Amino acid sequence: MRILITNDDGISAPGLVVLEAIAKTLAGPQGEVWTVAPAFEQSGVGHCISYTHPTMMTKLGERRFAAEGSPADCVLAGLHVVMKDTPPDLVLSGVNRGNNSAENALYSGTLGGAMEAALQGVPAIGLSQYFGPRNYETANPFEAASVHGAALIARIFEAKVQSNNDYGLFYNVNFPPVPAAEVKGTRVAAQGLRPGTSFTAEPQLSPTGRPYLWIKGGDQHIPTAPGTDAAVNLEGYISVTPMRADLTAHDALEALKVIQ
């Protein structure tokens, strides 16, 4: 296999090292792993692309590039420039530092990279490692992803899920906030919503007296509805959520026809 990897935490992030090891296992001894990742952290950029300014790119080594842009930019660079003559069989994005379950998925640069690959017709998976008291301060907080990632990805593609929608599928995988040995298994789960939790803005004052603000996240350990992504993660399970870029609220189409 030829695999393209990217992330949103940046080219130097420890999660990218974990993803590279996962990708090498999947690619096999005759395969290739190519990296095109952001030169700087791009957390929270979602599916944005650098449409109005150039994206500078630097070759750092064999099959390894850093681009001054978003994860979606990196995927576009990988598919249309770096691997133009030898396109990848799979795009992997991550392993993100922190979960992309529930509403986090809507902001995630990790999933933005996977979404762009799906829009380009390439199978893609975004991978994220939930953090919590059971794993955050361990020697390897990414252990659950490191140990279980490659085998899980192989099982996803062995399932050969077919989509009847023009928008291709991509997958959101979140590893639970526990050591690898405590992972209970895998659950296919819908995206949930943490009740009463959202991003907020917190005003601050600089030493020079100028106002500024930080965007602040909510409590990540509030479970979503039973059986949905964050709920099963907090129960110790890996969540696998099939997604696509179609934002249509299909359940509202019929009711809205009264306005026609």
mmCIF file of C-alpha atoms in Angstrom:
data_model
loop_
_atom_site.group_PDB
_atom_site.id
_atom_site.type_symbol
_atom_site.label_atom_id
_atom_site.label_comp_id
_atom_site.label_asym_id
_atom_site.label_seq_id
_atom_site.Cartn_x
_atom_site.Cartn_y
_atom_site.Cartn_z
ATOM 1 C CA MET A 1 0.000 0.000 0.000
ATOM 2 C CA ARG A 2 0.911 3.637 -0.486
ATOM 3 C CA ILE A 3 -0.322 5.711 2.427
ATOM 4 C CA LEU A 4 -0.374 9.493 2.836
ATOM 5 C CA ILE A 5 -0.395 10.756 6.426
ATOM 6 C CA THR A 6 -1.100 14.197 7.836
ATOM 7 C CA ASN A 7 -2.341 15.804 11.057
ATOM 8 C CA ASP A 8 -3.371 19.115 12.577
ATOM 9 C CA ASP A 9 -0.941 19.201 15.530
ATOM 10 C CA GLY A 10 1.995 19.881 13.226
ATOM 11 C CA ILE A 11 4.944 18.081 11.661
ATOM 12 C CA SER A 12 6.752 17.739 15.020
ATOM 13 C CA ALA A 13 3.813 16.373 17.017
ATOM 14 C CA PRO A 14 4.258 13.076 18.901
ATOM 15 C CA GLY A 15 0.941 11.820 17.557
ATOM 16 C CA LEU A 16 2.343 11.961 14.033
ATOM 17 C CA VAL A 17 5.157 9.629 15.095
ATOM 18 C CA VAL A 18 2.508 7.206 16.350
ATOM 19 C CA LEU A 19 0.596 7.498 13.073
ATOM 20 C CA GLU A 20 3.732 6.892 11.031
ATOM 21 C CA ALA A 21 4.314 3.621 12.900
ATOM 22 C CA ILE A 22 0.682 2.585 12.320
ATOM 23 C CA ALA A 23 0.946 3.452 8.625
ATOM 24 C CA LYS A 24 4.198 1.510 8.194
ATOM 25 C CA THR A 25 2.576 -1.576 9.695
ATOM 26 C CA LEU A 26 -0.364 -1.269 7.304
ATOM 27 C CA ALA A 27 1.769 -0.490 4.250
ATOM 28 C CA GLY A 28 3.974 -3.524 4.748
ATOM 29 C CA PRO A 29 7.648 -3.959 3.832
ATOM 30 C CA GLN A 30 7.013 -3.248 0.139
ATOM 31 C CA GLY A 31 4.726 -0.283 0.791
ATOM 32 C CA GLU A 32 5.330 3.449 1.097
ATOM 33 C CA VAL A 33 4.391 5.995 3.724
ATOM 34 C CA TRP A 34 4.413 9.650 2.663
ATOM 35 C CA THR A 35 4.026 12.526 5.111
ATOM 36 C CA VAL A 36 2.665 15.970 4.269
ATOM 37 C CA ALA A 37 1.836 17.748 7.532
ATOM 38 C CA PRO A 38 1.397 21.344 8.654
ATOM 39 C CA ALA A 39 4.596 23.219 9.451
ATOM 40 C CA PHE A 40 2.804 24.735 12.472
ATOM 41 C CA GLU A 41 -0.064 23.599 14.672
ATOM 42 C CA GLN A 42 -3.449 23.881 12.963
ATOM 43 C CA SER A 43 -5.797 22.589 15.671
ATOM 44 C CA GLY A 44 -9.385 23.738 15.302
ATOM 45 C CA VAL A 45 -9.134 24.830 11.673
ATOM 46 C CA GLY A 46 -11.714 22.287 10.516
ATOM 47 C CA HIS A 47 -11.864 21.794 6.762
ATOM 48 C CA CYS A 48 -10.465 25.196 5.824
ATOM 49 C CA ILE A 49 -8.209 25.611 2.802
ATOM 50 C CA SER A 50 -5.720 28.379 2.047
ATOM 51 C CA TYR A 51 -7.690 29.652 -0.924
ATOM 52 C CA THR A 52 -6.529 33.274 -0.878
ATOM 53 C CA HIS A 53 -2.777 32.959 -0.292
ATOM 54 C CA PRO A 54 0.036 30.614 -1.349
ATOM 55 C CA THR A 55 0.995 27.537 0.656
ATOM 56 C CA MET A 56 4.749 27.226 1.084
ATOM 57 C CA MET A 57 6.094 23.681 1.250
ATOM 58 C CA THR A 58 9.469 22.322 2.368
ATOM 59 C CA LYS A 59 10.944 18.874 1.808
ATOM 60 C CA LEU A 60 12.328 17.631 5.138
ATOM 61 C CA GLY A 61 13.459 14.175 4.063
ATOM 62 C CA GLU A 62 12.574 11.212 1.895
ATOM 63 C CA ARG A 63 8.769 11.181 1.497
ATOM 64 C CA ARG A 64 8.446 13.834 4.227
ATOM 65 C CA PHE A 65 7.144 17.377 3.663
ATOM 66 C CA ALA A 66 5.934 20.298 5.770
ATOM 67 C CA ALA A 67 3.369 22.717 4.341
ATOM 68 C CA GLU A 68 2.478 26.118 5.772
ATOM 69 C CA GLY A 69 -1.227 25.450 5.645
ATOM 70 C CA SER A 70 -4.131 23.460 7.012
ATOM 71 C CA PRO A 71 -4.516 19.657 7.035
ATOM 72 C CA ALA A 72 -6.823 19.937 4.027
ATOM 73 C CA ASP A 73 -4.096 21.953 2.252
ATOM 74 C CA CYS A 74 -1.638 19.189 3.098
ATOM 75 C CA VAL A 75 -3.902 16.532 1.607
ATOM 76 C CA LEU A 76 -4.313 18.598 -1.561
ATOM 77 C CA ALA A 77 -0.531 19.025 -1.751
ATOM 78 C CA GLY A 78 -0.019 15.318 -1.206
ATOM 79 C CA LEU A 79 -2.528 14.195 -3.821
ATOM 80 C CA HIS A 80 -1.891 16.779 -6.523
ATOM 81 C CA VAL A 81 1.815 17.555 -6.130
ATOM 82 C CA VAL A 82 3.865 15.217 -3.949
ATOM 83 C CA MET A 83 2.170 11.952 -4.967
ATOM 84 C CA LYS A 84 0.687 13.110 -8.242
ATOM 85 C CA ASP A 85 2.196 10.261 -10.258
ATOM 86 C CA THR A 86 1.781 7.592 -7.557
ATOM 87 C CA PRO A 87 -1.491 8.366 -5.738
ATOM 88 C CA PRO A 88 -2.071 6.876 -2.291
ATOM 89 C CA ASP A 89 -4.397 3.992 -1.544
ATOM 90 C CA LEU A 90 -5.297 5.504 1.818
ATOM 91 C CA VAL A 91 -5.050 8.786 3.725
ATOM 92 C CA LEU A 92 -4.639 8.764 7.509
ATOM 93 C CA SER A 93 -4.903 11.912 9.621
ATOM 94 C CA GLY A 94 -3.766 12.156 13.264
ATOM 95 C CA VAL A 95 -3.158 10.801 15.761
ATOM 96 C CA ASN A 96 -4.718 13.877 17.312
ATOM 97 C CA ARG A 97 -3.703 15.039 20.779
ATOM 98 C CA GLY A 98 -7.142 14.873 22.401
ATOM 99 C CA ASN A 99 -10.510 13.555 21.288
ATOM 100 C CA ASN A 100 -12.511 14.510 18.236
ATOM 101 C CA SER A 101 -15.730 12.957 19.485
ATOM 102 C CA ALA A 102 -19.111 14.689 19.568
ATOM 103 C CA GLU A 103 -19.127 18.427 18.722
ATOM 104 C CA ASN A 104 -15.326 18.471 18.540
ATOM 105 C CA ALA A 105 -15.629 16.746 15.170
ATOM 106 C CA LEU A 106 -17.085 19.927 13.682
ATOM 107 C CA TYR A 107 -13.963 21.952 14.471
ATOM 108 C CA SER A 108 -11.363 19.270 13.899
ATOM 109 C CA GLY A 109 -8.478 19.862 11.509
ATOM 110 C CA THR A 110 -7.727 16.149 11.841
ATOM 111 C CA LEU A 111 -11.104 15.326 10.330
ATOM 112 C CA GLY A 112 -10.753 18.204 7.875
ATOM 113 C CA GLY A 113 -7.814 16.362 6.325
ATOM 114 C CA ALA A 114 -9.749 13.089 6.173
ATOM 115 C CA MET A 115 -12.782 14.849 4.708
ATOM 116 C CA GLU A 116 -10.713 16.422 1.948
ATOM 117 C CA ALA A 117 -9.288 13.027 1.016
ATOM 118 C CA ALA A 118 -12.822 11.602 0.821
ATOM 119 C CA LEU A 119 -13.904 14.493 -1.412
ATOM 120 C CA GLN A 120 -10.966 13.645 -3.656
ATOM 121 C CA GLY A 121 -12.115 10.024 -3.854
ATOM 122 C CA VAL A 122 -9.463 8.499 -1.578
ATOM 123 C CA PRO A 123 -10.364 6.315 1.442
ATOM 124 C CA ALA A 124 -9.561 8.190 4.642
ATOM 125 C CA ILE A 125 -9.584 7.863 8.412
ATOM 126 C CA GLY A 126 -9.060 10.465 11.125
ATOM 127 C CA LEU A 127 -7.613 9.111 14.368
ATOM 128 C CA SER A 128 -7.658 10.808 17.769
ATOM 129 C CA GLN A 129 -6.522 9.864 21.265
ATOM 130 C CA TYR A 130 -8.862 10.820 24.096
ATOM 131 C CA PHE A 131 -6.973 12.031 27.174
ATOM 132 C CA GLY A 132 -8.001 11.623 30.810
ATOM 133 C CA PRO A 133 -6.680 10.761 34.274
ATOM 134 C CA ARG A 134 -5.989 7.130 33.286
ATOM 135 C CA ASN A 135 -3.582 7.949 30.463
ATOM 136 C CA TYR A 136 -2.650 11.641 30.296
ATOM 137 C CA GLU A 137 0.423 11.515 32.522
ATOM 138 C CA THR A 138 1.618 8.026 31.569
ATOM 139 C CA ALA A 139 4.881 7.383 29.732
ATOM 140 C CA ASN A 140 2.949 7.013 26.476
ATOM 141 C CA PRO A 141 -0.454 8.735 26.511
ATOM 142 C CA PHE A 142 -0.972 7.533 22.913
ATOM 143 C CA GLU A 143 -0.566 3.881 23.915
ATOM 144 C CA ALA A 144 -4.152 2.854 23.091
ATOM 145 C CA ALA A 145 -3.796 4.227 19.561
ATOM 146 C CA SER A 146 -0.301 2.752 19.159
ATOM 147 C CA VAL A 147 -1.346 -0.747 20.159
ATOM 148 C CA HIS A 148 -4.796 -0.972 18.568
ATOM 149 C CA GLY A 149 -4.601 1.411 15.591
ATOM 150 C CA ALA A 150 -3.225 -0.729 12.768
ATOM 151 C CA ALA A 151 -5.420 -3.766 13.420
ATOM 152 C CA LEU A 152 -8.540 -1.607 13.709
ATOM 153 C CA ILE A 153 -7.878 0.180 10.419
ATOM 154 C CA ALA A 154 -7.364 -3.186 8.722
ATOM 155 C CA ARG A 155 -10.740 -4.391 10.056
ATOM 156 C CA ILE A 156 -12.494 -1.242 8.831
ATOM 157 C CA PHE A 157 -11.320 -1.857 5.290
ATOM 158 C CA GLU A 158 -11.975 -5.592 5.445
ATOM 159 C CA ALA A 159 -15.623 -4.649 6.078
ATOM 160 C CA LYS A 160 -15.759 -3.131 2.552
ATOM 161 C CA VAL A 161 -18.576 -0.732 3.403
ATOM 162 C CA GLN A 162 -20.227 0.640 0.273
ATOM 163 C CA SER A 163 -21.726 4.121 0.115
ATOM 164 C CA ASN A 164 -24.712 4.954 -2.084
ATOM 165 C CA ASN A 165 -24.083 8.682 -1.691
ATOM 166 C CA ASP A 166 -22.040 10.850 -4.054
ATOM 167 C CA TYR A 167 -20.105 12.114 -1.038
ATOM 168 C CA GLY A 168 -17.570 9.453 -0.125
ATOM 169 C CA LEU A 169 -17.287 8.008 3.359
ATOM 170 C CA PHE A 170 -14.491 8.778 5.779
ATOM 171 C CA TYR A 171 -14.108 7.501 9.308
ATOM 172 C CA ASN A 172 -13.700 9.198 12.660
ATOM 173 C CA VAL A 173 -11.846 6.931 15.106
ATOM 174 C CA ASN A 174 -11.384 7.920 18.757
ATOM 175 C CA PHE A 175 -9.306 5.847 21.164
ATOM 176 C CA PRO A 176 -10.496 5.906 24.790
ATOM 177 C CA PRO A 177 -8.664 7.680 27.632
ATOM 178 C CA VAL A 178 -7.183 4.506 29.115
ATOM 179 C CA PRO A 179 -3.985 2.454 28.747
ATOM 180 C CA ALA A 180 -3.974 -0.033 25.870
ATOM 181 C CA ALA A 181 -4.561 -3.046 28.127
ATOM 182 C CA GLU A 182 -7.772 -1.480 29.474
ATOM 183 C CA VAL A 183 -9.393 -0.937 26.071
ATOM 184 C CA LYS A 184 -12.597 -3.007 26.175
ATOM 185 C CA GLY A 185 -13.111 -3.278 22.434
ATOM 186 C CA THR A 186 -14.605 -1.306 19.545
ATOM 187 C CA ARG A 187 -18.043 0.192 19.094
ATOM 188 C CA VAL A 188 -19.501 1.588 15.879
ATOM 189 C CA ALA A 189 -21.120 4.758 17.171
ATOM 190 C CA ALA A 190 -22.975 7.795 15.918
ATOM 191 C CA GLN A 191 -21.625 11.274 16.612
ATOM 192 C CA GLY A 192 -22.979 12.540 19.899
ATOM 193 C CA LEU A 193 -23.394 15.925 21.579
ATOM 194 C CA ARG A 194 -22.163 16.715 25.077
ATOM 195 C CA PRO A 195 -25.131 18.346 26.866
ATOM 196 C CA GLY A 196 -24.463 21.853 28.089
ATOM 197 C CA THR A 197 -20.941 21.883 26.676
ATOM 198 C CA SER A 198 -19.633 24.280 24.050
ATOM 199 C CA PHE A 199 -16.674 26.446 23.173
ATOM 200 C CA THR A 200 -16.647 29.895 24.746
ATOM 201 C CA ALA A 201 -14.522 33.028 24.571
ATOM 202 C CA GLU A 202 -12.700 34.238 27.685
ATOM 203 C CA PRO A 203 -11.502 37.880 27.781
ATOM 204 C CA GLN A 204 -8.033 38.684 29.100
ATOM 205 C CA LEU A 205 -5.911 41.795 29.514
ATOM 206 C CA SER A 206 -2.312 41.954 28.315
ATOM 207 C CA PRO A 207 0.483 43.465 30.472
ATOM 208 C CA THR A 208 0.301 46.516 28.221
ATOM 209 C CA GLY A 209 -3.393 46.975 28.962
ATOM 210 C CA ARG A 210 -4.689 45.732 25.609
ATOM 211 C CA PRO A 211 -7.697 43.380 25.643
ATOM 212 C CA TYR A 212 -7.467 39.961 24.006
ATOM 213 C CA LEU A 213 -9.279 36.655 24.411
ATOM 214 C CA TRP A 214 -8.751 32.910 24.432
ATOM 215 C CA ILE A 215 -11.191 30.425 22.957
ATOM 216 C CA LYS A 216 -11.980 27.967 25.741
ATOM 217 C CA GLY A 217 -13.261 24.408 25.433
ATOM 218 C CA GLY A 218 -15.822 22.711 27.644
ATOM 219 C CA ASP A 219 -15.669 19.666 29.914
ATOM 220 C CA GLN A 220 -14.534 16.719 27.794
ATOM 221 C CA HIS A 221 -15.679 14.095 30.313
ATOM 222 C CA ILE A 222 -19.402 14.715 30.025
ATOM 223 C CA PRO A 223 -20.836 11.650 28.248
ATOM 224 C CA THR A 224 -22.976 11.944 25.166
ATOM 225 C CA ALA A 225 -26.177 9.910 24.652
ATOM 226 C CA PRO A 226 -25.807 6.174 25.324
ATOM 227 C CA GLY A 227 -24.141 4.360 22.456
ATOM 228 C CA THR A 228 -22.736 7.503 20.817
ATOM 229 C CA ASP A 229 -19.045 8.308 20.395
ATOM 230 C CA ALA A 230 -17.936 10.129 23.556
ATOM 231 C CA ALA A 231 -20.137 7.918 25.724
ATOM 232 C CA VAL A 232 -18.494 4.706 24.529
ATOM 233 C CA ASN A 233 -15.038 6.327 24.693
ATOM 234 C CA LEU A 234 -15.566 7.177 28.359
ATOM 235 C CA GLU A 235 -16.679 3.573 28.925
ATOM 236 C CA GLY A 236 -13.322 2.367 27.588
ATOM 237 C CA TYR A 237 -14.217 1.540 23.986
ATOM 238 C CA ILE A 238 -12.733 2.721 20.695
ATOM 239 C CA SER A 239 -15.406 4.513 18.677
ATOM 240 C CA VAL A 240 -15.676 4.246 14.895
ATOM 241 C CA THR A 241 -18.020 6.757 13.277
ATOM 242 C CA PRO A 242 -18.656 6.693 9.514
ATOM 243 C CA MET A 243 -19.015 10.226 8.173
ATOM 244 C CA ARG A 244 -19.492 12.138 4.941
ATOM 245 C CA ALA A 245 -19.361 15.796 3.960
ATOM 246 C CA ASP A 246 -23.086 16.045 3.122
ATOM 247 C CA LEU A 247 -24.448 18.637 5.597
ATOM 248 C CA THR A 248 -28.076 18.323 4.463
ATOM 249 C CA ALA A 249 -30.603 17.810 7.277
ATOM 250 C CA HIS A 250 -32.430 15.052 5.408
ATOM 251 C CA ASP A 251 -34.971 14.598 8.222
ATOM 252 C CA ALA A 252 -36.219 18.173 7.644
ATOM 253 C CA LEU A 253 -36.592 18.096 3.849
ATOM 254 C CA GLU A 254 -40.151 16.772 3.728
ATOM 255 C CA ALA A 255 -41.491 19.121 6.408
ATOM 256 C CA LEU A 256 -39.920 22.124 4.701
ATOM 257 C CA LYS A 257 -41.714 21.463 1.403
ATOM 258 C CA VAL A 258 -44.648 23.556 2.673
ATOM 259 C CA ILE A 259 -42.688 26.670 1.684
ATOM 260 C CA GLN A 260 -42.483 25.652 -1.987
#
